[in-house]
Tab-separated table of C-alpha atoms in Angstrom:
chain	number	residue	atom	x	y	z
U	1	MET	CA	162.504	61.649	91.232
U	2	LEU	CA	162.009	58.587	92.368
U	3	PRO	CA	161.634	58.225	96.049
U	4	LYS	CA	164.444	56.755	98.083
U	5	LEU	CA	164.612	53.171	96.752
U	6	VAL	CA	163.901	51.260	100.282
U	7	ILE	CA	160.861	49.546	100.655
U	8	PRO	CA	159.521	49.517	103.691
U	9	THR	CA	159.278	46.287	105.549
U	10	LEU	CA	156.010	46.014	105.950
U	11	LEU	CA	155.321	46.235	102.409
U	12	LEU	CA	157.245	43.104	102.030
U	13	PHE	CA	156.048	40.820	104.311
U	14	ILE	CA	152.283	40.106	105.181
U	15	THR	CA	151.962	40.235	108.833
U	16	ALA	CA	150.202	37.390	110.308
U	17	SER	CA	147.034	39.502	111.419
U	18	ALA	CA	146.775	40.360	107.656
U	19	PHE	CA	146.642	37.167	106.679
U	20	ALA	CA	143.215	37.050	108.670
U	21	GLN	CA	141.707	40.726	106.750
U	22	GLU	CA	138.788	40.290	104.971
U	23	LYS	CA	139.005	41.685	101.175
U	24	VAL	CA	136.345	44.102	101.478
U	25	VAL	CA	137.164	45.385	97.729
U	26	ALA	CA	137.076	43.491	94.019
U	27	ASP	CA	139.822	42.716	93.475
U	28	LYS	CA	141.752	43.248	90.315
U	29	ILE	CA	145.183	44.246	88.601
U	30	ALA	CA	146.479	47.807	89.655
U	31	GLY	CA	149.495	47.343	88.046
U	32	ILE	CA	152.154	45.047	85.985
U	33	VAL	CA	155.958	45.111	85.497
U	34	GLY	CA	157.312	42.507	83.054
U	35	ASP	CA	155.386	39.497	84.536
U	36	LYS	CA	154.797	40.310	87.856
U	37	ILE	CA	151.411	41.665	88.884
U	38	ILE	CA	149.921	43.601	91.470
U	39	LEU	CA	146.771	43.485	92.603
U	40	ARG	CA	144.650	46.363	94.378
U	41	SER	CA	144.072	43.726	97.659
U	42	ASP	CA	148.027	43.718	98.010
U	43	LEU	CA	147.494	47.736	98.622
U	44	VAL	CA	144.573	47.584	100.586
U	45	THR	CA	146.220	44.885	102.753
U	46	ALA	CA	149.172	46.987	102.746
U	47	ILE	CA	147.757	49.937	104.017
U	48	ALA	CA	145.369	48.346	106.872
U	49	ASP	CA	148.603	46.384	108.012
U	50	MET	CA	150.789	49.292	108.356
U	51	GLN	CA	147.781	51.388	110.257
U	52	ARG	CA	147.798	48.363	112.437
U	53	ASN	CA	151.596	48.703	113.055
U	54	ASN	CA	150.942	52.541	113.748
U	55	GLY	CA	148.164	51.320	116.706
U	56	GLY	CA	145.349	51.877	114.156
U	57	GLN	CA	145.981	55.330	113.231
U	58	GLU	CA	146.467	56.446	109.639
U	59	VAL	CA	150.244	56.685	108.285
U	60	LYS	CA	151.047	59.714	107.064
U	61	GLY	CA	151.746	60.294	103.375
U	62	VAL	CA	150.505	56.654	102.666
U	63	ASP	CA	147.873	56.055	100.231
U	64	GLU	CA	147.375	53.539	97.421
U	65	CYS	CA	148.805	55.732	95.372
U	66	SER	CA	151.919	55.697	97.467
U	67	ILE	CA	151.933	52.016	97.869
U	68	LEU	CA	152.015	51.055	94.390
U	69	ASP	CA	154.514	53.309	93.499
U	70	GLN	CA	157.030	51.496	96.077
U	71	MET	CA	155.148	48.280	94.819
U	72	LEU	CA	156.271	48.923	91.380
U	73	ILE	CA	160.159	49.807	92.165
U	74	GLN	CA	159.852	46.448	94.328
U	75	LYS	CA	158.975	44.655	91.233
U	76	ALA	CA	160.983	46.068	88.387
U	77	LEU	CA	164.136	45.471	91.310
U	78	VAL	CA	163.460	41.692	90.857
U	79	LEU	CA	162.620	41.247	87.671
U	80	GLN	CA	165.957	43.053	86.873
U	81	ALA	CA	167.581	40.525	89.521
U	82	GLU	CA	166.201	37.524	88.115
U	83	LYS	CA	167.233	38.409	84.441
U	84	ASP	CA	170.863	39.232	85.561
U	85	SER	CA	170.854	35.566	87.616
U	86	LEU	CA	171.518	37.260	91.010
U	87	PRO	CA	171.693	34.400	93.195
U	88	VAL	CA	169.283	33.704	96.166
U	89	SER	CA	169.014	30.397	97.296
U	90	ASP	CA	166.148	28.257	98.501
U	91	GLU	CA	168.158	27.442	101.956
U	92	GLU	CA	168.500	31.029	102.860
U	93	VAL	CA	164.434	32.075	101.738
U	94	GLU	CA	163.330	28.719	104.141
U	95	ALA	CA	165.795	30.219	106.751
U	96	GLU	CA	164.195	33.261	106.494
U	97	VAL	CA	160.684	32.265	106.453
U	98	ASP	CA	161.074	30.010	109.536
U	99	GLN	CA	162.389	32.945	111.051
U	100	ARG	CA	159.764	35.490	110.681
U	101	ILE	CA	157.160	32.321	111.640
U	102	ARG	CA	158.623	32.093	114.835
U	103	TYR	CA	158.582	35.942	115.209
U	104	PHE	CA	154.714	35.811	114.740
U	105	ILE	CA	154.744	32.809	117.101
U	106	ASN	CA	156.346	34.588	119.716
U	107	LEU	CA	154.774	37.625	119.579
U	108	TYR	CA	151.059	36.479	119.389
U	109	GLY	CA	152.314	33.374	122.423
U	110	GLY	CA	152.116	30.372	120.644
U	111	LYS	CA	151.756	28.204	117.387
U	112	GLU	CA	147.812	27.994	118.206
U	113	ALA	CA	147.322	31.224	118.589
U	114	PHE	CA	148.847	31.925	115.727
U	115	GLU	CA	147.017	30.082	113.230
U	116	GLN	CA	143.935	31.175	114.948
U	117	ILE	CA	144.784	34.772	114.052
U	118	ALA	CA	146.484	33.947	110.685
U	119	GLN	CA	143.323	31.729	109.622
U	120	ARG	CA	146.164	29.021	108.262
U	121	THR	CA	147.990	25.985	109.368
U	122	ILE	CA	151.941	27.273	110.203
U	123	TYR	CA	152.732	25.380	106.799
U	124	GLN	CA	150.427	27.194	104.398
U	125	ALA	CA	151.755	30.662	106.545
U	126	LYS	CA	155.442	29.423	105.405
U	127	MET	CA	154.060	29.013	101.770
U	128	ASP	CA	152.120	32.425	102.227
U	129	PHE	CA	155.984	33.995	102.816
U	130	MET	CA	157.817	32.083	100.218
U	131	GLN	CA	157.577	34.637	97.532
U	132	PRO	CA	157.326	38.019	99.171
U	133	ILE	CA	160.648	37.095	100.947
U	134	ARG	CA	162.324	35.638	98.004
U	135	GLU	CA	161.716	39.043	96.253
U	136	GLN	CA	162.850	40.777	99.193
U	137	ARG	CA	166.405	39.115	98.875
U	138	LEU	CA	166.114	39.523	94.709
U	139	ALA	CA	165.501	43.277	95.089
U	140	ASP	CA	167.997	43.621	97.998
U	141	ALA	CA	170.529	41.761	95.844
U	142	MET	CA	169.915	44.266	92.943
U	143	ARG	CA	170.216	47.152	95.105
U	144	ARG	CA	173.659	45.979	96.410
U	145	LYS	CA	175.053	45.321	92.713
U	146	VAL	CA	173.972	48.847	91.175
U	147	VAL	CA	176.133	50.518	94.012
U	148	GLU	CA	178.657	47.816	94.613
U	149	GLY	CA	182.293	49.211	95.689
U	150	MET	CA	180.322	52.997	95.979
U	151	THR	CA	181.832	55.600	98.333
U	152	VAL	CA	182.682	59.271	99.226
U	153	THR	CA	185.402	61.414	98.856
U	154	PRO	CA	186.003	64.337	101.852
U	155	THR	CA	185.442	66.539	99.331
U	156	GLU	CA	182.025	65.448	98.821
U	157	VAL	CA	181.218	64.983	102.552
U	158	LYS	CA	181.865	68.739	103.184
U	159	GLU	CA	179.910	69.639	100.526
U	160	TYR	CA	177.085	67.521	101.500
U	161	PHE	CA	177.575	68.917	105.205
U	162	ASP	CA	177.757	72.553	104.155
U	163	LYS	CA	174.087	72.597	102.075
U	164	ILE	CA	172.471	71.622	105.568
U	165	PRO	CA	171.151	74.693	106.967
U	166	GLU	CA	173.058	75.604	110.719
U	167	ASP	CA	169.619	75.602	112.426
U	168	LYS	CA	168.671	71.931	110.854
U	169	ARG	CA	172.021	70.297	111.866
U	170	ILE	CA	171.101	67.027	114.411
U	171	PHE	CA	171.758	67.739	117.834
U	172	TYR	CA	173.583	65.344	119.882
U	173	GLU	CA	173.027	64.854	123.695
U	174	SER	CA	176.264	63.739	125.454
U	175	GLU	CA	177.326	60.183	124.421
U	176	MET	CA	180.084	58.077	125.180
U	177	GLN	CA	181.726	55.233	124.196
U	178	LEU	CA	182.531	52.726	127.170
U	179	SER	CA	184.302	49.396	127.306
U	180	GLN	CA	183.824	46.504	130.787
U	181	ILE	CA	184.938	43.777	131.903
U	182	VAL	CA	182.889	41.812	133.346
U	183	ILE	CA	183.312	38.458	135.953
U	184	TYR	CA	180.013	37.098	137.663
U	185	PRO	CA	180.974	35.512	141.193
U	186	LYS	CA	181.037	31.704	141.207
U	187	ALA	CA	178.410	30.835	144.378
U	188	SER	CA	180.354	28.187	146.682
U	189	HIS	CA	180.107	24.384	146.666
U	190	ASP	CA	177.465	23.954	149.075
U	191	ILE	CA	175.683	26.673	147.263
U	192	GLU	CA	175.448	24.916	144.124
U	193	LYS	CA	174.874	21.349	145.859
U	194	LEU	CA	171.526	22.941	147.322
U	195	ALA	CA	170.115	23.751	143.711
U	196	ILE	CA	170.933	20.467	142.541
U	197	ASP	CA	169.440	18.985	144.993
U	198	GLU	CA	166.168	20.837	144.849
U	199	LEU	CA	166.277	20.174	140.996
U	200	ASN	CA	166.631	16.362	141.611
U	201	GLU	CA	163.649	16.337	144.173
U	202	TYR	CA	161.556	18.233	141.367
U	203	LYS	CA	162.103	15.494	139.014
U	204	GLN	CA	161.664	12.947	141.482
U	205	GLU	CA	158.118	14.287	142.272
U	206	VAL	CA	157.218	14.633	138.356
U	207	GLU	CA	158.390	11.445	137.136
U	208	SER	CA	156.323	9.627	140.197
U	209	GLY	CA	153.531	11.637	139.268
U	210	GLN	CA	153.213	13.563	142.751
U	211	LYS	CA	153.625	16.980	141.148
U	212	LYS	CA	153.284	18.677	137.883
U	213	PHE	CA	156.282	20.308	136.071
U	214	GLU	CA	154.207	23.187	135.124
U	215	PHE	CA	153.356	23.849	138.729
U	216	LEU	CA	156.607	23.455	139.954
U	217	ALA	CA	158.165	25.664	137.612
U	218	ARG	CA	155.625	28.111	138.483
U	219	LEU	CA	156.599	28.417	141.713
U	220	TYR	CA	160.504	27.894	141.858
U	221	SER	CA	161.943	28.388	138.772
U	222	ASP	CA	164.108	31.487	138.546
U	223	ASP	CA	163.338	32.186	134.712
U	224	PRO	CA	161.151	35.258	134.968
U	225	GLY	CA	160.631	34.535	131.237
U	226	SER	CA	159.349	31.445	131.330
U	227	LYS	CA	158.060	31.153	135.025
U	228	GLU	CA	154.508	32.528	134.381
U	229	LYS	CA	153.885	30.362	131.435
U	230	GLY	CA	154.646	26.837	133.699
U	231	GLY	CA	158.110	27.336	132.037
U	232	VAL	CA	157.701	26.829	128.542
U	233	ILE	CA	159.762	27.733	125.942
U	234	GLU	CA	159.766	27.114	121.888
U	235	LEU	CA	162.887	25.948	120.522
U	236	ASN	CA	163.872	25.062	116.583
U	237	ARG	CA	167.310	23.712	115.255
U	238	ALA	CA	167.926	26.584	113.494
U	239	ASP	CA	168.156	28.916	116.042
U	240	SER	CA	170.900	27.156	117.833
U	241	LYS	CA	173.240	29.589	117.953
U	242	SER	CA	170.545	31.888	120.503
U	243	TRP	CA	170.528	29.173	123.116
U	244	ASP	CA	173.252	28.065	125.510
U	245	PRO	CA	174.666	24.931	123.766
U	246	VAL	CA	173.903	22.841	126.479
U	247	PHE	CA	170.672	23.144	127.331
U	248	PHE	CA	169.894	23.161	123.494
U	249	ALA	CA	171.600	19.640	122.868
U	250	THR	CA	169.955	18.234	126.277
U	251	ALA	CA	166.425	19.583	125.227
U	252	PHE	CA	166.875	17.647	121.850
U	253	ARG	CA	167.700	14.517	123.070
U	254	LEU	CA	164.446	14.237	124.915
U	255	LYS	CA	161.598	12.070	124.612
U	256	GLU	CA	157.969	13.547	125.186
U	257	GLY	CA	156.852	13.518	128.529
U	258	GLN	CA	160.746	12.801	129.616
U	259	VAL	CA	162.478	14.919	132.119
U	260	SER	CA	166.184	15.410	132.079
U	261	PRO	CA	169.019	14.736	134.474
U	262	VAL	CA	170.126	18.096	136.074
U	263	ILE	CA	172.345	20.142	133.727
U	264	LYS	CA	174.375	23.469	134.301
U	265	SER	CA	174.261	26.336	131.549
U	266	LYS	CA	175.788	29.578	131.804
U	267	PHE	CA	172.705	30.876	133.442
U	268	GLY	CA	172.558	28.576	136.507
U	269	TYR	CA	171.528	24.475	136.840
U	270	HIS	CA	168.283	23.070	135.230
U	271	ILE	CA	165.352	20.174	134.705
U	272	ILE	CA	163.683	20.215	131.014
U	273	GLN	CA	160.811	18.544	129.914
U	274	MET	CA	160.068	17.823	126.562
U	275	VAL	CA	156.450	18.764	125.972
U	276	SER	CA	156.093	18.323	122.055
U	277	ARG	CA	158.338	17.724	118.841
U	278	ASN	CA	157.477	18.237	115.616
U	279	GLY	CA	160.289	18.151	113.025
U	280	ASP	CA	163.005	20.667	113.868
U	281	ASP	CA	161.136	22.544	116.234
U	282	ALA	CA	160.082	21.374	120.108
U	283	VAL	CA	158.176	22.998	123.011
U	284	VAL	CA	159.708	22.462	126.378
U	285	ARG	CA	159.682	23.306	129.756
U	286	HIS	CA	162.149	24.148	132.268
U	287	ILE	CA	163.195	24.754	135.857
U	288	LEU	CA	166.162	26.981	136.497
U	289	LYS	CA	167.818	27.213	139.663
U	290	ILE	CA	170.251	30.452	139.924
U	291	PRO	CA	172.764	29.376	143.161
U	292	GLN	CA	172.404	32.620	145.381
U	293	ILE	CA	176.099	34.565	145.974
U	294	THR	CA	176.819	35.376	148.993
U	295	GLN	CA	178.773	39.185	149.940
U	296	SER	CA	181.733	36.953	150.401
U	297	GLU	CA	182.047	35.931	146.718
U	298	VAL	CA	181.202	39.140	145.292
U	299	ASP	CA	184.358	40.921	147.319
U	300	GLU	CA	186.337	38.316	146.042
U	301	THR	CA	185.475	38.905	142.745
U	302	SER	CA	185.961	42.718	143.289
U	303	LYS	CA	189.238	42.113	144.586
U	304	GLN	CA	190.280	40.132	141.145
U	305	LEU	CA	188.876	42.591	139.257
U	306	ASP	CA	190.814	45.683	141.488
U	307	SER	CA	194.276	43.362	140.719
U	308	ILE	CA	193.715	43.050	137.026
U	309	ARG	CA	192.686	47.329	136.914
U	310	THR	CA	196.473	47.813	138.846
U	311	VAL	CA	197.985	45.451	136.144
U	312	LEU	CA	196.159	47.990	132.839
U	313	ALA	CA	197.167	50.903	134.769
U	314	ASN	CA	200.794	49.821	134.758
U	315	GLY	CA	200.333	48.970	130.804
U	316	THR	CA	201.711	45.567	131.444
U	317	LEU	CA	197.916	44.397	129.874
U	318	SER	CA	195.754	46.306	127.045
U	319	PHE	CA	192.386	46.774	128.160
U	320	GLY	CA	191.469	44.481	124.715
U	321	GLN	CA	193.910	41.679	126.134
U	322	ALA	CA	192.215	41.653	129.584
U	323	VAL	CA	188.598	41.386	128.024
U	324	SER	CA	190.148	38.012	126.409
U	325	LEU	CA	191.463	36.138	129.210
U	326	TYR	CA	188.846	37.636	132.144
U	327	GLY	CA	185.767	38.524	130.279
U	328	ASP	CA	182.952	35.730	129.171
U	329	ASP	CA	182.174	34.967	125.566
U	330	ALA	CA	179.422	37.842	124.810
U	331	GLN	CA	182.186	40.478	126.008
U	332	LYS	CA	184.892	38.863	123.990
U	333	SER	CA	183.117	39.487	120.601
U	334	THR	CA	183.080	43.166	120.989
U	335	ALA	CA	186.517	43.301	122.797
U	336	GLY	CA	184.340	44.467	125.554
U	337	GLN	CA	182.707	47.687	124.135
U	338	ILE	CA	179.144	48.250	125.408
U	339	MET	CA	176.590	48.583	122.479
U	340	ASN	CA	172.693	50.333	122.285
U	341	ARG	CA	170.113	48.272	120.932
U	342	ASN	CA	170.838	49.516	117.181
U	343	GLY	CA	174.337	47.850	117.433
U	344	SER	CA	175.831	51.620	118.183
U	345	THR	CA	178.822	52.450	120.189
U	346	PHE	CA	177.975	55.956	120.536
U	347	LEU	CA	175.549	55.815	124.372
U	348	THR	CA	173.184	57.893	125.724
U	349	ILE	CA	172.265	57.796	129.158
U	350	SER	CA	169.080	56.396	128.210
U	351	ASP	CA	171.046	53.301	126.408
U	352	MET	CA	172.542	52.581	130.018
U	353	ASP	CA	171.045	50.405	132.779
U	354	LYS	CA	170.538	52.132	135.831
U	355	ASP	CA	173.551	50.714	137.771
U	356	LEU	CA	176.243	51.647	135.054
U	357	VAL	CA	174.222	55.466	135.326
U	358	LEU	CA	175.112	55.197	138.765
U	359	LEU	CA	178.916	53.928	138.426
U	360	LEU	CA	179.660	57.037	135.764
U	361	LYS	CA	177.697	59.489	138.384
U	362	GLU	CA	179.870	58.259	141.330
U	363	SER	CA	183.269	57.823	139.498
U	364	ASN	CA	183.096	61.053	137.262
U	365	LEU	CA	185.228	59.049	134.571
U	366	LYS	CA	187.540	60.750	131.962
U	367	PRO	CA	188.567	59.217	128.449
U	368	GLY	CA	191.415	56.859	129.332
U	369	GLU	CA	190.032	56.365	132.829
U	370	ILE	CA	189.025	52.958	134.340
U	371	SER	CA	186.355	52.665	137.125
U	372	LYS	CA	187.071	50.630	140.691
U	373	PRO	CA	185.197	47.662	140.496
U	374	SER	CA	181.032	47.821	141.179
U	375	THR	CA	178.498	45.386	141.484
U	376	PHE	CA	175.355	45.551	139.077
U	377	THR	CA	172.558	43.258	138.001
U	378	ASP	CA	171.958	42.044	134.444
U	379	GLU	CA	168.819	41.656	132.435
U	380	ARG	CA	169.084	37.597	133.691
U	381	ASN	CA	168.654	39.324	137.458
U	382	LYS	CA	172.205	37.954	137.914
U	383	LYS	CA	174.871	39.759	140.032
U	384	GLY	CA	178.078	40.662	138.335
U	385	VAL	CA	181.022	42.502	139.441
U	386	ARG	CA	182.485	45.317	136.748
U	387	ILE	CA	185.563	47.815	135.421
U	388	VAL	CA	184.404	50.123	132.589
U	389	LYS	CA	187.114	52.300	131.060
U	390	MET	CA	185.543	55.481	129.174
U	391	LEU	CA	186.357	55.225	125.708
U	392	SER	CA	185.392	58.919	124.677
U	393	LYS	CA	182.871	61.400	125.740
U	394	SER	CA	181.240	63.810	123.612
U	395	GLU	CA	179.629	67.099	125.083
U	396	PRO	CA	175.966	68.249	123.791
U	397	HIS	CA	176.415	69.573	120.419
U	398	ARG	CA	175.385	70.730	117.077
U	399	GLU	CA	176.753	68.218	114.591
U	400	ASN	CA	179.930	69.103	112.854
U	401	LEU	CA	182.480	67.375	110.994
U	402	ARG	CA	185.156	67.576	113.638
U	403	ASP	CA	183.094	65.285	115.897
U	404	ASP	CA	181.017	63.677	113.699
U	405	TYR	CA	183.071	63.133	110.222
U	406	ASP	CA	181.741	59.354	110.114
U	407	ARG	CA	178.056	59.841	110.970
U	408	VAL	CA	177.966	62.756	107.987
U	409	ALA	CA	180.100	60.783	105.591
U	410	ALA	CA	177.636	57.835	105.917
U	411	ARG	CA	174.510	60.077	105.350
U	412	ALA	CA	176.625	61.455	102.051
U	413	LEU	CA	176.971	57.801	101.420
U	414	ASP	CA	173.263	56.991	101.559
U	415	GLN	CA	172.463	60.074	99.441
U	416	LYS	CA	174.950	59.230	96.732
U	417	ARG	CA	174.036	55.731	96.893
U	418	THR	CA	170.057	56.468	96.060
U	419	ALA	CA	171.005	59.212	93.322
U	420	ALA	CA	172.757	56.364	91.407
U	421	LEU	CA	170.170	53.723	92.070
U	422	GLU	CA	167.673	56.888	90.801
U	423	LYS	CA	169.365	57.007	87.977
U	424	TRP	CA	169.911	53.627	87.403
U	425	PHE	CA	166.014	52.989	87.682
U	426	MET	CA	164.989	55.645	85.469
U	427	ALA	CA	167.310	54.227	82.717
U	428	LYS	CA	165.854	51.176	83.078
U	429	ILE	CA	162.185	51.849	83.067
U	430	PRO	CA	161.711	52.515	79.120
U	431	THR	CA	163.104	48.424	79.002
U	432	PHE	CA	160.098	47.066	81.065
U	433	TYR	CA	156.527	46.459	80.071
U	434	ILE	CA	154.365	48.418	82.350
U	435	MET	CA	150.651	48.406	83.344
U	436	ILE	CA	148.926	50.862	85.414
U	437	ASP	CA	144.904	50.673	86.086
U	438	GLY	CA	142.859	53.703	84.516
U	439	GLU	CA	141.925	54.114	88.392
U	440	TYR	CA	145.835	54.926	89.335
U	441	ARG	CA	146.821	57.391	86.467
U	442	ASN	CA	146.001	60.705	87.926
U	443	CYS	CA	148.705	59.890	90.716
U	444	GLY	CA	151.230	62.237	90.131
U	445	ASN	CA	153.653	60.070	91.862
U	446	LEU	CA	153.170	57.413	88.959
U	447	SER	CA	153.667	59.695	86.189
U	448	LYS	CA	157.712	58.330	85.646
U	449	TRP	CA	156.069	54.955	84.997
U	450	GLN	CA	153.642	55.759	82.305
U	451	ILE	CA	155.684	55.754	79.190
U	452	ASN	CA	154.330	53.029	77.383
U	453	PRO	CA	152.104	53.667	74.473
U	454	PRO	CA	149.110	53.781	75.544
U	455	SER	CA	147.833	50.229	73.632
U	456	THR	CA	150.192	48.507	76.643
U	457	ALA	CA	148.998	51.397	79.395
U	458	GLY	CA	145.277	49.038	80.882
U	459	ASN	CA	142.041	50.121	80.664
């Protein structure tokens, strides 16, 4: 049997730290599938990289035999995808390369730090990423083609579930599905004017040379993410959807050294200074001022949400409609439903912010009920008011088909797809030219690959 045909991401993308790794072994070809070559240094790098990501500890079950097996699978999928002319555009590969490079730049604290660790320029690193990312996309496309349109029937789901010993079935904590309507109180005109006047004063001090922008940002910015770095933020045009559109557009209109007028974003008021610009990449500094909300504005927003709650209770407006009318854009995209970091709507206590946990404890909501308005502070340190609807709540339990059918069905489908991939793969192996270096022929997990005549099996 083949291992599950899902290649760990760490085997597909060399990380920045792996670039700098010294090759301590003499390089040679470990394996070949068609015209796709795997070097022994690829195996060594992948193992070292996985260990680094595991806190320097060995990863159980990972050695050169297992890594070579996974890489052979990867190369075979790529080879077949190329034969089938599956489409992977240069544009999507380049976009993912840029995204990965930006991830490492942020991880290591800037371009210079990344280049020092990688011992490569940004351009060289991008070139190094192009081939593995293209191969990843081709392999994924081949997998999707093999399992396209595959489904599971209720009978298959039950057969899959019945094979799981009762004491091995997943134990679920209490889980809830929740929707919310959030309204952020608006500061008074006088408070907003104060924030604008402060930013205009900072702008004047920078432009006159009295103060450094980064000095003022460290002292006065309300953005905890950039405050300690003197307000520095790195931008790329491809990431426009991740940023407030007014902030993003203003930043890219600036010339180096120029300070923007005061602008308003969904976070508050800003001034922005362009530090450097290189094509689609830009480094800027900003100072954020969030106008302070008084208790009067909070009370007014609570009254508004209380009125909305009354209308919902009367049934003249659905919760989804209320989200569309009164919620912000982030809520509208999910109809107000709260999701955890993995994108699941099933939440445990650990998925919730402390204010939400307190609200649920105090209100003791039952499915279908809506809480009274409650204040909270979000991850941006911004004060809001919300009402929460309990959609469903499960008690702690062992997995069963009545309560957890969708989850069991998803795993049953995964198993069916894996079996289909394995069947497809075993049929395809004889059609590939395969060479495995003699050093690895005693690896038991590689026996399925050694089907070519001895003359083609390497030294």
